[in-house]
Coordinates of C-alpha atoms and ligand atoms in Angstrom, one line a residue:
X127 CA -21.1 -7.6 -26.7
X128 CA -17.4 -8.3 -26.1
X129 CA -15.5 -5.9 -24.1
X130 CA -12.7 -3.9 -25.6
X131 CA -10.9 -3.7 -22.3
X132 CA -8.1 -6.2 -22.0
X133 CA -9.2 -8.9 -19.5
X134 CA -6.4 -8.3 -17.0
X135 CA -8.9 -8.3 -14.1
X136 CA -11.6 -10.7 -13.2
X137 CA -14.1 -8.0 -12.4
X138 CA -17.2 -8.1 -10.3
X139 CA -20.4 -7.3 -12.1
X140 CA -21.0 -3.9 -10.6
X141 CA -20.0 -0.4 -11.5
X142 CA -20.3 2.6 -9.2
X143 CA -21.6 6.0 -10.1
X144 CA -21.0 8.1 -7.1
X145 CA -19.3 8.0 -3.7
X146 CA -19.5 9.9 -0.5
X147 CA -17.3 9.2 2.6
X148 CA -17.3 5.4 3.2
X149 CA -20.2 4.7 0.8
X150 CA -20.6 4.0 -2.9
X151 CA -23.7 3.9 -5.1
X152 CA -24.2 1.8 -8.2
X153 CA -26.3 2.7 -11.3
X154 CA -29.4 1.2 -9.7
X155 CA -29.1 3.4 -6.6
X156 CA -28.0 0.5 -4.3
X157 CA -25.5 1.6 -1.7
X158 CA -22.3 -0.2 -0.6
X159 CA -20.1 0.2 2.5
X160 CA -16.6 0.5 1.1
X161 CA -14.2 -1.5 3.3
X162 CA -11.6 -1.6 0.6
X163 CA -11.2 2.0 -0.5
X164 CA -10.0 1.2 -4.0
X165 CA -7.3 -0.9 -2.4
X166 CA -6.2 1.5 0.3
X167 CA -6.3 4.5 -2.1
X168 CA -9.3 6.6 -0.9
X169 CA -8.1 6.8 2.8
X170 CA -10.1 10.1 3.2
X171 CA -13.2 8.4 1.7
X172 CA -14.9 9.3 -1.5
X173 CA -15.4 12.9 -2.6
X174 CA -13.6 14.4 0.4
X175 CA -14.4 18.1 0.1
X176 CA -10.8 19.3 0.7
X177 CA -9.4 17.1 -2.0
X178 CA -12.3 18.0 -4.4
X179 CA -11.7 21.7 -3.8
X180 CA -7.9 21.4 -4.4
X181 CA -8.4 19.4 -7.6
X182 CA -11.1 21.7 -9.0
X183 CA -9.1 24.9 -8.2
X184 CA -5.9 23.5 -9.7
X185 CA -7.7 22.2 -12.8
X186 CA -9.0 25.7 -13.5
X187 CA -5.5 27.1 -13.2
X188 CA -3.0 24.7 -14.7
X189 CA -2.8 20.9 -15.1
X190 CA 0.7 20.2 -16.5
X191 CA 3.9 21.8 -17.6
X192 CA 6.4 18.9 -17.5
X193 CA 9.5 18.6 -15.4
X194 CA 11.6 20.8 -17.7
X195 CA 10.4 23.7 -15.5
X196 CA 10.0 24.2 -11.8
X197 CA 6.6 23.1 -10.4
X198 CA 5.6 25.0 -7.3
X199 CA 3.1 22.4 -6.0
X200 CA 5.7 19.7 -6.5
X201 CA 8.2 21.6 -4.5
X202 CA 5.6 22.3 -1.7
X203 CA 4.6 18.6 -1.6
X204 CA 8.3 17.5 -1.5
X205 CA 8.9 19.9 1.4
X206 CA 5.9 18.6 3.3
X207 CA 6.5 14.9 2.7
X208 CA 10.2 15.2 3.5
X209 CA 9.5 17.0 6.8
X210 CA 6.7 14.5 7.7
X211 CA 8.8 11.5 7.0
X212 CA 12.2 12.8 8.1
X213 CA 13.6 12.4 4.6
X214 CA 15.7 14.8 2.5
X215 CA 14.1 14.8 -1.0
X216 CA 11.5 13.2 -3.3
X217 CA 11.2 11.9 -6.8
X218 CA 7.5 12.0 -8.0
X219 CA 5.9 9.5 -10.4
X220 CA 2.5 8.1 -11.0
X221 CA 2.1 4.7 -9.3
X222 CA 3.5 2.4 -6.7
X223 CA 5.3 0.2 -9.2
X224 CA 7.0 3.3 -10.6
X225 CA 8.0 4.5 -7.1
X226 CA 9.6 1.1 -6.4
X227 CA 11.2 1.1 -9.9
X228 CA 12.8 4.5 -8.9
X229 CA 14.0 2.9 -5.6
X230 CA 15.5 -0.1 -7.3
X231 CA 17.3 2.1 -9.8
X232 CA 18.5 4.3 -6.9
X233 CA 19.8 1.3 -5.0
X234 CA 21.6 -0.1 -8.1
X235 CA 23.3 3.3 -8.9
X236 CA 24.3 3.7 -5.3
X237 CA 25.9 0.2 -5.5
X238 CA 27.8 1.1 -8.7
X239 CA 29.1 4.2 -7.0
X240 CA 30.5 1.9 -4.3
X241 CA 32.2 -0.2 -6.9
X242 CA 29.7 -3.1 -6.9
X243 CA 29.3 -4.1 -10.6
X244 CA 26.2 -6.4 -10.1
X245 CA 24.4 -4.8 -7.2
X246 CA 21.7 -7.0 -5.6
X247 CA 18.8 -6.2 -3.3
X248 CA 17.4 -8.4 -0.6
X249 CA 13.7 -9.0 -1.0
X250 CA 11.1 -11.0 0.9
X251 CA 9.0 -14.1 0.2
X252 CA 5.3 -13.2 -0.2
X253 CA 6.1 -9.6 -1.1
X254 CA 4.4 -7.4 -3.6
X255 CA 6.1 -4.5 -5.3
X256 CA 4.2 -4.0 -8.6
X257 CA 3.8 -5.2 -12.1
X258 CA 6.7 -3.6 -14.1
X259 CA 9.5 -6.0 -15.0
X260 CA 11.8 -5.0 -12.2
X261 CA 9.1 -4.8 -9.5
X262 CA 7.5 -8.1 -10.5
X263 CA 11.0 -9.6 -10.3
X264 CA 11.3 -8.2 -6.8
X265 CA 7.8 -9.5 -5.9
X266 CA 7.8 -12.8 -3.9
X267 CA 4.9 -14.4 -5.8
X268 CA 5.5 -16.9 -8.7
X269 CA 2.0 -16.3 -10.1
X270 CA 2.8 -12.7 -10.8
X271 CA 6.1 -13.6 -12.5
X272 CA 5.0 -16.6 -14.5
X273 CA 5.1 -16.0 -18.3
X274 CA 7.3 -12.9 -18.0
X275 CA 10.7 -14.5 -17.9
X276 CA 13.5 -13.7 -18.2
X277 CA 13.1 -11.8 -14.9
X278 CA 15.3 -8.9 -13.9
X279 CA 18.2 -10.3 -11.9
X280 CA 19.8 -8.9 -8.8
X281 CA 17.3 -9.9 -6.1
X282 CA 18.1 -12.2 -3.2
X283 CA 15.1 -13.6 -1.5
X284 CA 14.6 -14.5 2.2
X285 CA 11.6 -15.3 4.4
X286 CA 9.5 -12.4 5.6
X287 CA 9.4 -11.3 9.2
X288 CA 12.7 -13.0 10.0
X289 CA 15.4 -10.3 10.4
X290 CA 18.0 -12.9 11.2
X291 CA 17.5 -14.4 7.7
X292 CA 18.5 -11.0 6.4
X293 CA 21.5 -10.9 8.8
X294 CA 22.6 -14.3 7.5
X295 CA 22.7 -13.1 3.8
X296 CA 26.4 -13.6 2.8
X297 CA 26.7 -11.9 -0.6
X298 CA 29.0 -9.1 -1.3
X299 CA 26.8 -7.8 -4.1
X300 CA 24.0 -6.8 -1.8
X301 CA 23.5 -3.1 -1.5
X302 CA 20.0 -2.7 -0.1
X303 CA 17.0 -4.4 1.6
X304 CA 13.5 -3.8 0.1
X305 CA 10.6 -4.6 2.5
X306 CA 7.0 -3.8 3.2
X307 CA 6.3 -2.9 6.9
X308 CA 3.1 -5.1 6.6
X309 CA 2.6 -7.3 3.6
X310 CA -0.8 -6.3 2.1
X311 CA -1.2 -8.4 -1.1
X312 CA 0.8 -11.1 0.7
X313 CA -2.1 -11.7 3.2
X314 CA -2.0 -8.8 5.7
X315 CA 1.2 -10.3 7.3
X316 CA 2.3 -8.2 10.2
X317 CA 5.8 -8.9 11.5
X318 CA 6.6 -8.8 15.2
X319 CA 7.4 -5.4 16.6
X320 CA 11.2 -4.8 16.4
X321 CA 11.5 -6.3 12.9
X322 CA 12.1 -3.0 11.1
X323 CA 14.4 -1.8 14.0
X324 CA 16.5 -4.9 13.6
X325 CA 16.6 -4.5 9.8
X326 CA 17.8 -0.9 10.3
X327 CA 20.6 -2.2 12.5
X328 CA 21.6 -4.8 10.0
X329 CA 21.6 -2.3 7.2
X330 CA 23.7 0.1 9.2
X331 CA 26.3 -2.6 10.1
X332 CA 26.5 -3.8 6.5
X333 CA 26.3 -0.4 4.7
X334 CA 23.1 -1.4 3.0
X335 CA 20.2 1.0 2.2
X336 CA 17.0 0.2 4.0
X337 CA 14.2 0.7 1.4
X338 CA 10.6 0.6 2.8
X339 CA 7.7 0.0 0.4
X340 CA 4.9 1.9 2.1
X341 CA 2.8 2.1 -1.0
X342 CA 0.0 0.4 0.9
X343 CA 0.9 1.0 4.6
X344 CA 1.6 4.8 4.2
X345 CA -0.6 7.8 4.6
X346 CA -2.1 7.0 8.0
X347 CA -3.3 3.5 7.2
X348 CA -1.5 1.6 10.0
X349 CA -2.1 4.2 12.8
X350 CA 0.8 6.5 12.1
X351 CA 1.4 8.7 9.0
X352 CA 4.1 6.1 8.0
X353 CA 4.3 2.6 9.5
X354 CA 8.0 2.9 10.2
X355 CA 7.3 5.7 12.7
X356 CA 5.9 3.1 15.0
X357 CA 9.3 1.5 15.2
X358 CA 11.3 4.6 15.9
X359 CA 13.5 4.2 12.8
X360 CA 13.9 6.1 9.6
X361 CA 14.6 4.3 6.3
X362 CA 17.1 5.5 3.6
X363 CA 14.5 5.2 0.9
X364 CA 10.7 5.3 1.2
X365 CA 8.1 4.6 -1.5
X366 CA 4.6 5.9 -1.5
X367 CA 1.6 5.9 -3.9
X368 CA -1.9 4.6 -3.4
X369 CA -3.5 7.0 -0.8
X370 CA -1.1 9.9 -1.5
X371 CA -3.6 11.4 -4.0
X372 CA -6.8 9.8 -2.6
X373 CA -7.5 8.6 -6.1
X374 CA -5.5 11.0 -8.2
X375 CA -2.6 9.0 -9.5
X376 CA 0.7 9.9 -7.8
X377 CA 3.7 8.0 -6.5
X378 CA 6.8 9.1 -4.7
X379 CA 10.2 7.8 -3.9
X380 CA 11.8 9.6 -0.9
X381 CA 15.4 9.5 0.0
X382 CA 17.7 10.5 2.9
X383 CA 21.4 11.1 3.4
X384 CA 23.7 9.5 0.8
X385 CA 20.7 8.0 -0.9
X386 CA 19.3 11.5 -1.6
X387 CA 22.3 12.3 -3.7
X388 CA 22.1 9.3 -6.1
X389 CA 19.6 10.3 -8.8
X390 CA 20.9 13.3 -10.6
X391 CA 20.0 15.1 -13.8
X392 CA 19.3 12.8 -16.6
X393 CA 19.3 9.6 -14.5
X394 CA 15.6 9.2 -14.0
X395 CA 12.4 10.9 -15.1
X396 CA 8.7 10.9 -15.7
X397 CA 6.6 13.1 -18.0
X398 CA 3.6 13.3 -15.7
X399 CA 5.5 12.8 -12.4
X400 CA 4.6 15.4 -9.8
X401 CA 2.4 17.5 -12.0
X402 CA 0.5 20.5 -10.6
X403 CA -2.8 18.6 -10.4
X404 CA -1.4 15.4 -8.7
X405 CA 0.6 17.5 -6.2
X406 CA -2.4 19.7 -5.4
X407 CA -4.2 16.5 -4.4
X408 CA -1.2 15.2 -2.4
X409 CA -1.0 18.5 -0.5
X410 CA -4.7 18.4 0.3
X411 CA -4.4 14.7 1.5
X412 CA -1.5 15.5 3.8
X413 CA -3.2 18.5 5.3
X414 CA -6.4 16.6 5.8
X415 CA -4.7 13.6 7.4
X416 CA -3.2 16.0 9.9
X417 CA -6.1 18.3 10.5
X418 CA -8.6 15.4 11.1
X419 CA -6.0 13.4 13.1
X420 CA -6.7 10.5 10.9
X421 CA -3.7 8.3 11.7
X422 CA -4.8 8.3 15.3
X423 CA -8.4 7.6 14.1
X424 CA -7.0 4.6 12.2
X425 CA -5.4 3.2 15.3
X426 CA -8.6 3.6 17.4
X427 CA -11.0 2.3 14.7
X428 CA -8.7 -0.6 13.9
X429 CA -8.6 -1.8 17.5
X430 CA -12.4 -1.5 17.9
X431 CA -13.2 -3.3 14.6
X432 CA -10.7 -6.1 15.5
X433 CA -12.3 -6.4 19.0
X434 CA -15.7 -6.7 17.5
X435 CA -14.6 -9.2 14.9
X436 CA -12.9 -11.4 17.5
X437 CA -16.1 -11.2 19.6
X438 CA -18.2 -12.2 16.6
X439 CA -15.9 -15.2 15.9
X440 CA -15.7 -16.5 19.5
X441 CA -16.3 -20.2 19.2
X442 CA -15.9 -20.3 15.4
X443 CA -13.0 -22.8 14.9
X444 CA -12.7 -21.9 11.2
X445 CA -11.4 -18.4 11.9
X446 CA -7.7 -18.9 12.4
X447 CA -6.8 -15.3 13.4
X448 CA -7.9 -11.7 13.2
X449 CA -4.9 -9.5 12.9
X450 CA -4.5 -5.8 12.2
X451 CA -2.2 -2.8 12.3
X452 CA -4.4 0.3 12.4
X453 CA -7.0 -0.1 9.7
X454 CA -5.1 -2.7 7.8
X455 CA -7.1 -5.7 8.9
X456 CA -6.8 -9.4 8.0
X457 CA -9.2 -12.2 8.9
X458 CA -7.6 -15.5 8.2
X459 CA -9.8 -18.6 7.7
X460 CA -8.8 -22.2 7.6
X461 CA -10.0 -22.5 4.0
X462 CA -10.1 -20.6 0.7
X463 CA -12.7 -17.8 0.9
X464 CA -12.6 -15.9 -2.4
X465 CA -16.4 -16.6 -2.7
X466 CA -17.0 -14.2 0.2
X467 CA -16.3 -11.2 -2.0
X468 CA -19.4 -11.8 -4.1
X469 CA -21.5 -12.7 -1.1
X470 CA -20.5 -9.5 0.6
X471 CA -21.3 -7.5 -2.5
X472 CA -24.9 -8.8 -2.5
X473 CA -25.2 -7.5 1.0
X474 CA -23.8 -4.1 0.0
X475 CA -20.3 -4.5 1.4
X476 CA -17.0 -4.2 -0.5
X477 CA -14.2 -6.4 0.8
X478 CA -11.2 -8.2 -0.6
X479 CA -9.7 -11.7 -0.2
X480 CA -5.9 -12.1 -0.6
X481 CA -3.7 -15.1 -0.6
X482 CA -6.7 -17.4 -0.8
X483 CA -7.6 -17.6 2.8
X484 CA -7.4 -14.0 4.2
X485 CA -10.2 -11.5 4.1
X486 CA -8.6 -8.0 3.8
X487 CA -10.3 -5.0 5.1
X488 CA -9.0 -1.5 4.2
X489 CA -11.8 0.9 5.2
X490 CA -11.4 4.6 4.9
X491 CA -9.9 6.4 7.9
X492 CA -12.9 8.7 8.0
X493 CA -15.2 5.8 8.8
X494 CA -17.8 6.8 11.4
X495 CA -18.1 4.8 14.7
X496 CA -21.5 3.6 13.6
X497 CA -20.2 2.3 10.2
X498 CA -17.2 0.6 12.0
X499 CA -19.7 -1.3 14.1
X500 CA -21.8 -2.1 11.0
X501 CA -18.7 -3.3 9.1
X502 CA -17.6 -5.7 11.9
X503 CA -21.2 -7.0 12.2
X504 CA -21.5 -7.6 8.5
X505 CA -18.2 -9.4 8.2
X506 CA -18.9 -11.4 11.3
X507 CA -22.2 -12.7 10.1
X508 CA -20.9 -13.4 6.5
X509 CA -18.0 -15.4 7.8
X510 CA -20.0 -17.2 10.4
X511 CA -22.6 -18.2 7.8
X512 CA -19.9 -19.2 5.3
X513 CA -18.1 -21.5 7.8
X514 CA -21.3 -23.2 9.0
X515 CA -21.0 -27.0 8.7
X516 CA -23.6 -27.2 5.9
X517 CA -21.4 -25.0 3.7
X518 CA -18.4 -27.4 4.0
Ligands
PLP23 C1 -0.3 -1.7 -4.7 C2 1.2 -1.9 -4.3 C3 2.2 -1.6 -5.2 C4 2.0 -1.3 -6.7 O1 1.3 -0.1 -6.8 P1 0.7 0.3 -8.3 O2 0.2 1.7 -8.1 O3 -0.4 -0.7 -8.5 O4 1.8 0.2 -9.3 C5 3.5 -1.8 -4.8 N1 3.8 -2.1 -3.5 C6 2.8 -2.3 -2.6 C7 3.2 -2.7 -1.2 C8 1.5 -2.2 -3.0 O5 0.5 -2.5 -2.1

């Protein structure tokens, strides 16, 4: 039977029926340790009771009214997120691409207000910002852009992790810098500490907006609620999605200072954005991250998993590097390793491989100590078997 789903994904031959915490069960009752979390979405694990209760309660009360009216949950989540991030206000949407789309529109309109007719945004090589036309144009990956030309113009690209390359940009059309604190899709690339701080300085000197895409790094993943908090800076614009609803679609574009005054009535919108259900989930996620001290948990777990992985790979010359920021973990090999995903699946483990040679682990922040040890052990033995000489 041919599928009526458009083949936009090369899917693995498994479908899950049920989840609890860090574990998923397929239709045959086989269980899988989920070290990917729906790509950093279910940071609180599957079926977290606080999120379930919030959704169920809200669903029995009211799902949607549109943004033609005030939405109490939206206002409450905007208050909570703004306070947590040190920002002034929030535009709600339904995905990461939409959050970045809002940020790009905001930056352009801010540019026009300053008299720049063709405002440009500095973006990075290897970046990922989404699949809409503007966000794929901002993305630093030709494979994602190919076939969709003409691209949206107004992006100036520089190498990632090199703040001086941003400082060297000599273009009077530039109005903003858009950057991920860690490149997730780009291969778990972690810039040296001080990178964001230096970008903040450059943006201040040049009058540019610093726009951080924390769609993947946000919501506790890297060991702080937001990755930028580990650098002691605050951006002008911050985008969130993925884990903000723990699986309920929601995205957010936060702004501060002058940037918070840019998008006024009629300038942007979303029918579903910030509806009562999505915001109920967001409020429950934010509360739970705090109550269970999960950003701190991510920091501790990330360090212990990375230590265990390094110990497992001692003497394996094919492992180039284990790198991590909190529970955003990359294991880089000296060869393509996409085949590991199916091998791991057979063993009841969900992982991801990105940029060909990097295993990406994004386990839930509620992972138990025991499952953290199990995860490092499984990945260690899989990789060591895969890189044995007879597999060359
Ligand atoms: C996943 C991701 C996006 C896109 O989010 P969608 O919800 O898939 O549109 C944007 N930026 C980053 C950094 C991401 O990881």
